[in-house]
């Protein structure tokens, strides 16, 4: 288990359990995504790709040995990439004047790659189309258009030089026609005229035969197989992506959980032993399994072996709705089934519930006993061996009443010797301070933890508060467990989970630990 700041924990063992528990859902989603993408891909129109290759060789020079002739600047592969996608080349490929929108649509179907060498590069031009023959034709026309653009670029340098020579020649001829200079001057002009005519003839010849750096390496052929869609590959990727997203969902869910997820985690957080475990019940029923309550009773007795007189056990929880009242009732009934007189007291003076559970509406209650020390401890006999002292009144300051009257009240119970086990249902530790008043004065305290409901930080703070005031915390009682979960469940192989409660295979009601105190 890895812990991050703020009690953000990723329990990889719990994560593995959850993944295994939901394996069929993950496999179903993965399979659904795989088959769905496969059939969807099969319905798509196939796309073919044709490729033409050009060789861009770096020339040594574009001259005939005369220093006065121009040399075209060589281009690198990146320049050819940009030129291939330029509007000028694409318009020549498609023929005629095309609108910008048409060029953009055509450009999205094109791919340009380059392979660079030391002295040359390979320009790879690919065209995608639904028609394989049209894809090959467009790729070849694109390659020819790029070659023509490169040839025109080189010819342009000779063309500009030719225009310059023609202008100089016209100037010399004009000087010869109007010149009245000496014969030496006229002879020099004729010599210059002859030189310009020779250069002009050479430049015209080079202009006609000049080519660029590009030469055709491979013509595009009609493709036989489409490049998209690829149903098998798409289906495989979709299945893997769905599975990865599903696992990521459970990882994030586990990382963001702030509640206790298992008995092992509760033990790790608090350092306390788990003395009892109860399964998740359906509906509002508070009747927890008898066998689980008997085990809890046995472990509580083991922790209070040195206690003389009646065992007084307080049952509390970090927060509300953790099931502490149900655990208190189950533990009291477990003691009563052994034949020992047991008293169940409702000291949750803020929200009492035990009188509702046993249907008591009037009569003696714990408030009357606490307020009047002379008032006898008269409890309601609710079951065989089990008496209840409910809370039927409200009080303005429950914590103050308990601080003043609880100690003499418990002393009277011990001196009376009428009950051998006294179970006290107390409020949640973090809700009010009443439990912190009760806890140091009883034999031991049980902390109820509800899986999936009790907060991790709340549990740590509650146990720390009880320990700080000197209370004897006997251990934890884990509630709301799923079938097959728990530390103690593995050692009780004869128990079966059936319709929200654990039952023995023979469905006998006999207490397996009836003879144990």
Short mmCIF file of C-alpha atoms in Angstrom, two decimals, residues 93-491:
data_model
loop_
_atom_site.label_atom_id
_atom_site.label_comp_id
_atom_site.label_asym_id
_atom_site.label_seq_id
_atom_site.Cartn_x
_atom_site.Cartn_y
_atom_site.Cartn_z
CA UNK A 93 -1.06 19.16 -60.02
CA UNK A 94 -4.83 19.58 -60.11
CA UNK A 95 -4.77 21.58 -63.32
CA UNK A 96 -6.26 25.02 -63.76
CA UNK A 97 -7.06 27.56 -61.10
CA UNK A 98 -8.40 26.00 -57.90
CA UNK A 99 -10.00 27.70 -54.94
CA UNK A 100 -8.32 27.85 -51.54
CA UNK A 101 -10.85 25.47 -50.02
CA UNK A 102 -10.21 22.87 -52.72
CA UNK A 103 -6.47 23.18 -52.18
CA UNK A 104 -6.89 22.73 -48.41
CA UNK A 105 -9.00 19.60 -48.89
CA UNK A 106 -6.44 18.19 -51.31
CA UNK A 107 -3.55 19.13 -48.99
CA UNK A 108 -5.10 17.09 -46.15
CA UNK A 109 -4.84 13.98 -48.35
CA UNK A 110 -1.12 14.45 -48.98
CA UNK A 111 1.91 13.20 -47.09
CA UNK A 112 5.51 14.34 -47.61
CA UNK A 113 8.49 12.54 -46.10
CA UNK A 114 12.20 12.96 -46.69
CA UNK A 115 15.16 10.68 -46.21
CA UNK A 116 18.36 12.72 -45.97
CA UNK A 117 21.78 11.51 -47.03
CA UNK A 118 25.16 13.19 -47.21
CA UNK A 119 25.02 14.32 -50.83
CA UNK A 120 21.38 13.70 -51.71
CA UNK A 121 17.88 13.26 -50.33
CA UNK A 122 14.84 11.21 -51.22
CA UNK A 123 11.50 13.05 -51.38
CA UNK A 124 8.57 10.68 -50.76
CA UNK A 125 5.21 11.99 -52.00
CA UNK A 126 2.08 10.06 -50.95
CA UNK A 127 -1.52 10.69 -51.96
CA UNK A 128 -4.56 9.13 -50.28
CA UNK A 129 -7.81 8.58 -52.14
CA UNK A 130 -10.81 6.26 -52.15
CA UNK A 131 -9.96 5.29 -55.75
CA UNK A 132 -6.59 3.47 -56.00
CA UNK A 133 -6.06 4.40 -59.68
CA UNK A 134 -6.77 8.06 -59.01
CA UNK A 135 -4.40 8.00 -56.04
CA UNK A 136 -1.58 6.71 -58.28
CA UNK A 137 -2.35 9.26 -61.00
CA UNK A 138 -2.40 12.17 -58.57
CA UNK A 139 0.87 11.05 -56.96
CA UNK A 140 2.64 10.94 -60.33
CA UNK A 141 1.19 14.29 -61.40
CA UNK A 142 2.25 15.78 -58.07
CA UNK A 143 5.80 14.50 -58.57
CA UNK A 144 5.90 15.88 -62.13
CA UNK A 145 4.58 19.23 -60.94
CA UNK A 146 7.30 19.45 -58.28
CA UNK A 147 9.98 18.54 -60.86
CA UNK A 148 8.70 21.18 -63.25
CA UNK A 149 8.73 23.74 -60.48
CA UNK A 150 12.35 22.86 -59.68
CA UNK A 151 13.35 23.02 -63.37
CA UNK A 152 11.63 26.38 -63.72
CA UNK A 153 13.49 27.62 -60.66
CA UNK A 154 16.85 26.75 -62.23
CA UNK A 155 15.89 28.09 -65.69
CA UNK A 156 14.81 31.32 -64.04
CA UNK A 157 18.41 32.15 -63.08
CA UNK A 158 19.56 31.71 -66.73
CA UNK A 159 16.53 33.62 -67.98
CA UNK A 160 17.37 36.62 -65.86
CA UNK A 161 21.00 36.51 -67.03
CA UNK A 162 19.84 36.24 -70.67
CA UNK A 163 17.65 39.31 -70.28
CA UNK A 164 20.63 41.15 -68.83
CA UNK A 165 22.85 40.14 -71.77
CA UNK A 166 20.21 41.17 -74.29
CA UNK A 167 19.95 44.60 -72.68
CA UNK A 168 23.74 45.04 -72.78
CA UNK A 169 23.83 43.94 -76.43
CA UNK A 170 21.17 46.48 -77.38
CA UNK A 171 23.15 49.19 -75.69
CA UNK A 172 26.34 48.26 -77.55
CA UNK A 173 24.52 48.11 -80.89
CA UNK A 174 22.99 51.53 -80.25
CA UNK A 175 26.44 52.96 -79.48
CA UNK A 176 27.79 51.51 -82.72
CA UNK A 177 25.01 53.07 -84.78
CA UNK A 178 25.38 56.58 -83.42
CA UNK A 179 29.00 56.56 -82.53
CA UNK A 180 31.29 59.00 -84.26
CA UNK A 181 34.29 57.90 -82.31
CA UNK A 182 37.69 56.88 -83.55
CA UNK A 183 38.20 53.60 -85.32
CA UNK A 184 39.81 52.17 -82.18
CA UNK A 185 36.66 52.96 -80.22
CA UNK A 186 34.43 51.36 -82.83
CA UNK A 187 36.67 48.29 -82.95
CA UNK A 188 36.33 47.85 -79.18
CA UNK A 189 32.56 48.05 -79.39
CA UNK A 190 32.49 45.43 -82.15
CA UNK A 191 34.69 43.15 -80.04
CA UNK A 192 32.35 43.59 -77.03
CA UNK A 193 29.37 42.94 -79.28
CA UNK A 194 30.87 39.65 -80.43
CA UNK A 195 31.60 38.57 -76.86
CA UNK A 196 28.03 39.35 -75.78
CA UNK A 197 26.63 37.43 -78.74
CA UNK A 198 28.70 34.36 -77.82
CA UNK A 199 27.59 34.55 -74.14
CA UNK A 200 23.99 35.08 -75.19
CA UNK A 201 24.02 32.01 -77.42
CA UNK A 202 25.53 29.96 -74.59
CA UNK A 203 23.00 31.19 -72.00
CA UNK A 204 20.12 30.46 -74.36
CA UNK A 205 21.39 26.94 -74.86
CA UNK A 206 21.80 26.40 -71.12
CA UNK A 207 18.37 27.88 -70.46
CA UNK A 208 16.74 25.45 -72.84
CA UNK A 209 18.44 22.40 -71.37
CA UNK A 210 18.69 23.35 -67.70
CA UNK A 211 17.12 21.00 -65.16
CA UNK A 212 16.77 21.15 -61.38
CA UNK A 213 18.03 18.87 -58.63
CA UNK A 214 15.06 16.50 -58.76
CA UNK A 215 14.92 13.29 -60.76
CA UNK A 216 12.25 10.62 -60.73
CA UNK A 217 13.24 7.61 -58.64
CA UNK A 218 9.97 5.60 -58.52
CA UNK A 219 6.64 6.10 -60.21
CA UNK A 220 3.55 5.61 -58.07
CA UNK A 221 1.79 2.32 -58.79
CA UNK A 222 -1.84 1.47 -58.21
CA UNK A 223 -2.10 0.22 -54.60
CA UNK A 224 -3.65 -3.20 -54.08
CA UNK A 225 -4.59 -2.88 -50.40
CA UNK A 226 -6.12 0.02 -48.51
CA UNK A 227 -4.18 1.75 -45.75
CA UNK A 228 -7.34 2.73 -43.87
CA UNK A 229 -9.44 1.72 -42.17
CA UNK A 230 -7.64 -1.25 -40.62
CA UNK A 231 -10.39 -3.13 -38.77
CA UNK A 232 -8.22 -5.63 -36.89
CA UNK A 233 -5.67 -3.06 -35.74
CA UNK A 234 -8.36 -0.55 -34.81
CA UNK A 235 -10.31 -3.20 -32.89
CA UNK A 236 -7.20 -4.32 -31.01
CA UNK A 237 -6.25 -0.75 -30.09
CA UNK A 238 -9.83 0.01 -29.02
CA UNK A 239 -9.93 -3.06 -26.79
CA UNK A 240 -6.57 -2.27 -25.20
CA UNK A 241 -7.51 1.38 -24.71
CA UNK A 242 -10.84 0.43 -23.11
CA UNK A 243 -9.10 -2.00 -20.77
CA UNK A 244 -6.47 0.60 -19.86
CA UNK A 245 -9.13 3.24 -19.20
CA UNK A 246 -11.07 0.77 -17.05
CA UNK A 247 -8.00 -0.04 -14.96
CA UNK A 248 -7.17 3.68 -14.71
CA UNK A 249 -10.71 4.36 -13.52
CA UNK A 250 -10.35 1.87 -10.68
CA UNK A 251 -6.88 3.21 -9.81
CA UNK A 252 -8.20 6.78 -9.58
CA UNK A 253 -11.23 5.59 -7.66
CA UNK A 254 -9.02 3.78 -5.17
CA UNK A 255 -6.70 6.79 -4.86
CA UNK A 256 -9.58 9.19 -4.20
CA UNK A 257 -11.32 7.02 -1.60
CA UNK A 258 -11.14 8.50 1.90
CA UNK A 259 -12.99 5.73 3.74
CA UNK A 260 -11.82 2.48 5.31
CA UNK A 261 -12.04 -0.32 2.74
CA UNK A 262 -11.18 -3.46 4.73
CA UNK A 263 -10.36 -4.92 8.13
CA UNK A 264 -6.68 -5.02 7.23
CA UNK A 265 -6.69 -1.31 6.48
CA UNK A 266 -8.44 -0.50 9.75
CA UNK A 267 -5.79 -2.47 11.64
CA UNK A 268 -2.99 -0.74 9.77
CA UNK A 269 -4.40 2.72 10.45
CA UNK A 270 -4.90 2.24 14.18
CA UNK A 271 -2.57 -0.57 15.23
CA UNK A 272 -5.54 -2.29 16.96
CA UNK A 273 -6.76 -5.83 16.53
CA UNK A 274 -10.07 -6.63 14.87
CA UNK A 275 -12.20 -8.44 17.47
CA UNK A 276 -15.37 -8.80 15.45
CA UNK A 277 -16.63 -8.65 11.89
CA UNK A 278 -20.20 -8.34 10.68
CA UNK A 279 -21.54 -8.67 7.16
CA UNK A 280 -23.51 -6.14 5.21
CA UNK A 281 -27.24 -6.51 5.88
CA UNK A 282 -30.06 -5.75 3.54
CA UNK A 283 -32.53 -3.12 4.69
CA UNK A 284 -32.79 -1.45 8.11
CA UNK A 285 -32.54 -4.74 10.04
CA UNK A 286 -30.28 -4.50 13.12
CA UNK A 287 -30.18 -8.24 13.82
CA UNK A 288 -26.56 -9.04 13.20
CA UNK A 289 -25.49 -12.70 12.83
CA UNK A 290 -25.37 -14.61 16.12
CA UNK A 291 -22.19 -16.51 15.28
CA UNK A 292 -20.27 -13.31 14.53
CA UNK A 293 -21.53 -11.75 17.78
CA UNK A 294 -20.42 -14.85 19.71
CA UNK A 295 -16.92 -14.53 18.35
CA UNK A 296 -16.88 -10.86 19.33
CA UNK A 297 -18.01 -11.77 22.85
CA UNK A 298 -15.24 -14.37 23.13
CA UNK A 299 -12.51 -11.95 22.07
CA UNK A 300 -13.84 -9.23 24.40
CA UNK A 301 -13.74 -11.68 27.33
CA UNK A 302 -10.20 -12.60 26.44
CA UNK A 303 -9.22 -8.91 26.65
CA UNK A 304 -10.98 -8.51 30.04
CA UNK A 305 -9.82 -11.70 31.76
CA UNK A 306 -8.19 -9.72 34.57
CA UNK A 307 -11.33 -7.61 35.18
CA UNK A 308 -13.08 -8.37 38.47
CA UNK A 309 -16.80 -7.88 38.83
CA UNK A 310 -19.09 -7.13 35.91
CA UNK A 311 -17.53 -6.45 32.54
CA UNK A 312 -18.54 -2.95 31.45
CA UNK A 313 -17.95 -2.43 27.73
CA UNK A 314 -18.65 0.82 25.89
CA UNK A 315 -19.41 0.62 22.17
CA UNK A 316 -18.70 3.71 20.08
CA UNK A 317 -17.69 4.76 16.59
CA UNK A 318 -15.84 7.68 14.99
CA UNK A 319 -18.89 9.04 13.20
CA UNK A 320 -22.65 8.57 13.03
CA UNK A 321 -24.29 5.73 11.08
CA UNK A 322 -21.36 3.36 11.53
CA UNK A 323 -23.61 0.72 13.10
CA UNK A 324 -22.47 1.00 16.73
CA UNK A 325 -25.99 0.53 18.17
CA UNK A 326 -26.48 -2.66 16.15
CA UNK A 327 -23.14 -3.99 17.39
CA UNK A 328 -24.06 -3.10 21.00
CA UNK A 329 -27.36 -4.99 20.69
CA UNK A 330 -25.66 -8.01 19.08
CA UNK A 331 -22.95 -8.14 21.77
CA UNK A 332 -25.49 -7.82 24.61
CA UNK A 333 -27.59 -10.64 23.14
CA UNK A 334 -24.47 -12.79 22.76
CA UNK A 335 -23.74 -12.37 26.47
CA UNK A 336 -27.37 -13.07 27.37
CA UNK A 337 -27.35 -16.34 25.37
CA UNK A 338 -24.66 -17.69 27.70
CA UNK A 339 -27.12 -17.55 30.61
CA UNK A 340 -25.37 -14.65 32.31
CA UNK A 341 -27.54 -11.62 33.25
CA UNK A 342 -26.72 -8.75 30.91
CA UNK A 343 -27.63 -5.05 31.00
CA UNK A 344 -27.76 -2.91 27.87
CA UNK A 345 -27.61 0.86 28.54
CA UNK A 346 -28.36 3.61 26.03
CA UNK A 347 -26.00 6.47 26.90
CA UNK A 348 -26.35 8.12 23.50
CA UNK A 349 -28.32 10.94 25.12
CA UNK A 350 -28.38 12.99 21.92
CA UNK A 351 -29.92 10.41 19.55
CA UNK A 352 -31.10 7.35 21.50
CA UNK A 353 -32.41 4.45 19.40
CA UNK A 354 -32.46 1.38 21.65
CA UNK A 355 -35.92 2.08 23.07
CA UNK A 356 -37.30 2.11 19.52
CA UNK A 357 -35.62 -1.18 18.71
CA UNK A 358 -37.22 -2.93 21.68
CA UNK A 359 -40.52 -1.03 21.55
CA UNK A 360 -40.23 0.75 24.93
CA UNK A 361 -42.12 4.02 25.24
CA UNK A 362 -42.34 4.66 28.99
CA UNK A 363 -40.96 3.55 32.33
CA UNK A 364 -37.61 3.92 34.04
CA UNK A 365 -34.76 5.24 31.96
CA UNK A 366 -31.12 6.19 32.32
CA UNK A 367 -31.80 9.93 32.75
CA UNK A 368 -33.92 9.30 35.86
CA UNK A 369 -31.25 7.05 37.33
CA UNK A 370 -28.45 9.54 36.68
CA UNK A 371 -30.33 12.52 38.11
CA UNK A 372 -31.52 10.80 41.27
CA UNK A 373 -28.87 8.71 43.05
CA UNK A 374 -31.62 7.30 45.32
CA UNK A 375 -33.57 6.07 42.31
CA UNK A 376 -33.15 2.32 41.99
CA UNK A 377 -31.60 0.86 38.89
CA UNK A 378 -34.78 -0.62 37.51
CA UNK A 379 -34.30 -1.88 33.96
CA UNK A 380 -36.71 -3.31 31.40
CA UNK A 381 -36.54 -7.04 30.86
CA UNK A 382 -36.58 -7.28 27.07
CA UNK A 383 -35.32 -10.80 26.43
CA UNK A 384 -34.25 -13.82 28.38
CA UNK A 385 -31.17 -12.78 30.36
CA UNK A 386 -31.15 -9.31 28.78
CA UNK A 387 -32.30 -6.07 30.42
CA UNK A 388 -32.41 -2.62 28.88
CA UNK A 389 -31.98 0.79 30.47
CA UNK A 390 -33.12 3.11 27.67
CA UNK A 391 -33.02 6.86 27.26
CA UNK A 392 -36.58 8.21 27.14
CA UNK A 393 -35.95 11.86 28.06
CA UNK A 394 -33.98 14.73 26.66
CA UNK A 395 -31.39 16.69 28.61
CA UNK A 396 -29.90 20.12 27.98
CA UNK A 397 -26.28 19.27 28.85
CA UNK A 398 -25.65 15.52 28.45
CA UNK A 399 -21.88 15.87 28.81
CA UNK A 400 -22.22 17.80 32.08
CA UNK A 401 -24.70 15.26 33.49
CA UNK A 402 -22.37 12.38 32.66
CA UNK A 403 -19.35 14.16 34.11
CA UNK A 404 -21.13 14.57 37.48
CA UNK A 405 -23.21 11.42 37.79
CA UNK A 406 -21.64 8.64 35.67
CA UNK A 407 -18.95 7.56 38.12
CA UNK A 408 -21.33 7.00 41.09
CA UNK A 409 -23.81 5.37 38.71
CA UNK A 410 -21.27 2.82 37.52
CA UNK A 411 -20.14 2.22 41.10
CA UNK A 412 -23.74 1.39 42.08
CA UNK A 413 -23.95 -1.06 39.17
CA UNK A 414 -20.75 -2.80 40.26
CA UNK A 415 -21.78 -2.95 43.90
CA UNK A 416 -25.26 -4.25 43.07
CA UNK A 417 -23.82 -7.35 41.40
CA UNK A 418 -27.09 -7.91 39.56
CA UNK A 419 -25.51 -8.05 36.11
CA UNK A 420 -22.34 -9.80 35.03
CA UNK A 421 -22.02 -7.99 31.68
CA UNK A 422 -22.95 -4.37 31.02
CA UNK A 423 -22.91 -3.05 27.45
CA UNK A 424 -23.14 0.72 26.96
CA UNK A 425 -24.10 2.34 23.67
CA UNK A 426 -22.30 5.70 23.52
CA UNK A 427 -22.35 8.56 20.98
CA UNK A 428 -19.78 8.86 18.17
CA UNK A 429 -16.42 10.07 19.44
CA UNK A 430 -16.08 12.93 16.97
CA UNK A 431 -19.67 14.15 17.26
CA UNK A 432 -19.82 15.07 20.97
CA UNK A 433 -17.60 14.78 24.04
CA UNK A 434 -19.89 12.36 25.93
CA UNK A 435 -17.88 9.27 24.96
CA UNK A 436 -14.66 10.86 26.19
CA UNK A 437 -16.35 11.16 29.60
CA UNK A 438 -17.56 7.55 29.60
CA UNK A 439 -14.54 5.78 28.09
CA UNK A 440 -12.00 6.13 30.97
CA UNK A 441 -14.53 4.79 33.52
CA UNK A 442 -15.45 1.48 31.85
CA UNK A 443 -13.60 -1.80 31.54
CA UNK A 444 -12.97 -1.39 27.84
CA UNK A 445 -14.08 0.34 24.65
CA UNK A 446 -14.95 -1.14 21.28
CA UNK A 447 -14.65 1.09 18.20
CA UNK A 448 -17.04 0.21 15.37
CA UNK A 449 -15.78 0.77 11.83
CA UNK A 450 -18.14 0.69 8.86
CA UNK A 451 -16.47 -0.38 5.62
CA UNK A 452 -17.00 2.20 2.90
CA UNK A 453 -18.45 4.76 5.35
CA UNK A 454 -15.98 5.47 8.16
CA UNK A 455 -13.35 7.97 7.09
CA UNK A 456 -9.71 6.98 7.44
CA UNK A 457 -8.76 10.23 9.11
CA UNK A 458 -11.84 10.10 11.37
CA UNK A 459 -10.86 6.63 12.56
CA UNK A 460 -7.30 7.67 13.36
CA UNK A 461 -8.42 10.80 15.20
CA UNK A 462 -11.11 8.91 17.17
CA UNK A 463 -8.69 6.21 18.36
CA UNK A 464 -6.05 8.81 19.19
CA UNK A 465 -8.55 10.78 21.29
CA UNK A 466 -9.60 7.67 23.22
CA UNK A 467 -6.00 6.65 23.84
CA UNK A 468 -5.02 10.16 24.92
CA UNK A 469 -7.61 10.23 27.73
CA UNK A 470 -6.48 6.86 29.08
CA UNK A 471 -9.33 4.67 27.81
CA UNK A 472 -8.65 0.96 27.34
CA UNK A 473 -9.47 0.40 23.69
CA UNK A 474 -10.01 -3.34 23.36
CA UNK A 475 -10.07 -3.37 19.58
CA UNK A 476 -12.10 -2.76 16.46
CA UNK A 477 -15.40 -4.14 15.23
CA UNK A 478 -15.67 -3.99 11.45
CA UNK A 479 -19.15 -3.65 10.02
CA UNK A 480 -20.67 -3.80 6.52
CA UNK A 481 -18.27 -6.39 5.11
CA UNK A 482 -18.95 -7.99 1.74
CA UNK A 483 -19.31 -11.77 1.38
CA UNK A 484 -16.01 -13.56 1.85
CA UNK A 485 -14.14 -10.49 3.12
CA UNK A 486 -12.55 -10.02 6.50
CA UNK A 487 -9.73 -11.37 8.62
CA UNK A 488 -11.83 -13.58 10.87
CA UNK A 489 -14.08 -14.91 8.10
CA UNK A 490 -11.34 -17.20 6.76
CA UNK A 491 -11.11 -19.03 10.08
#
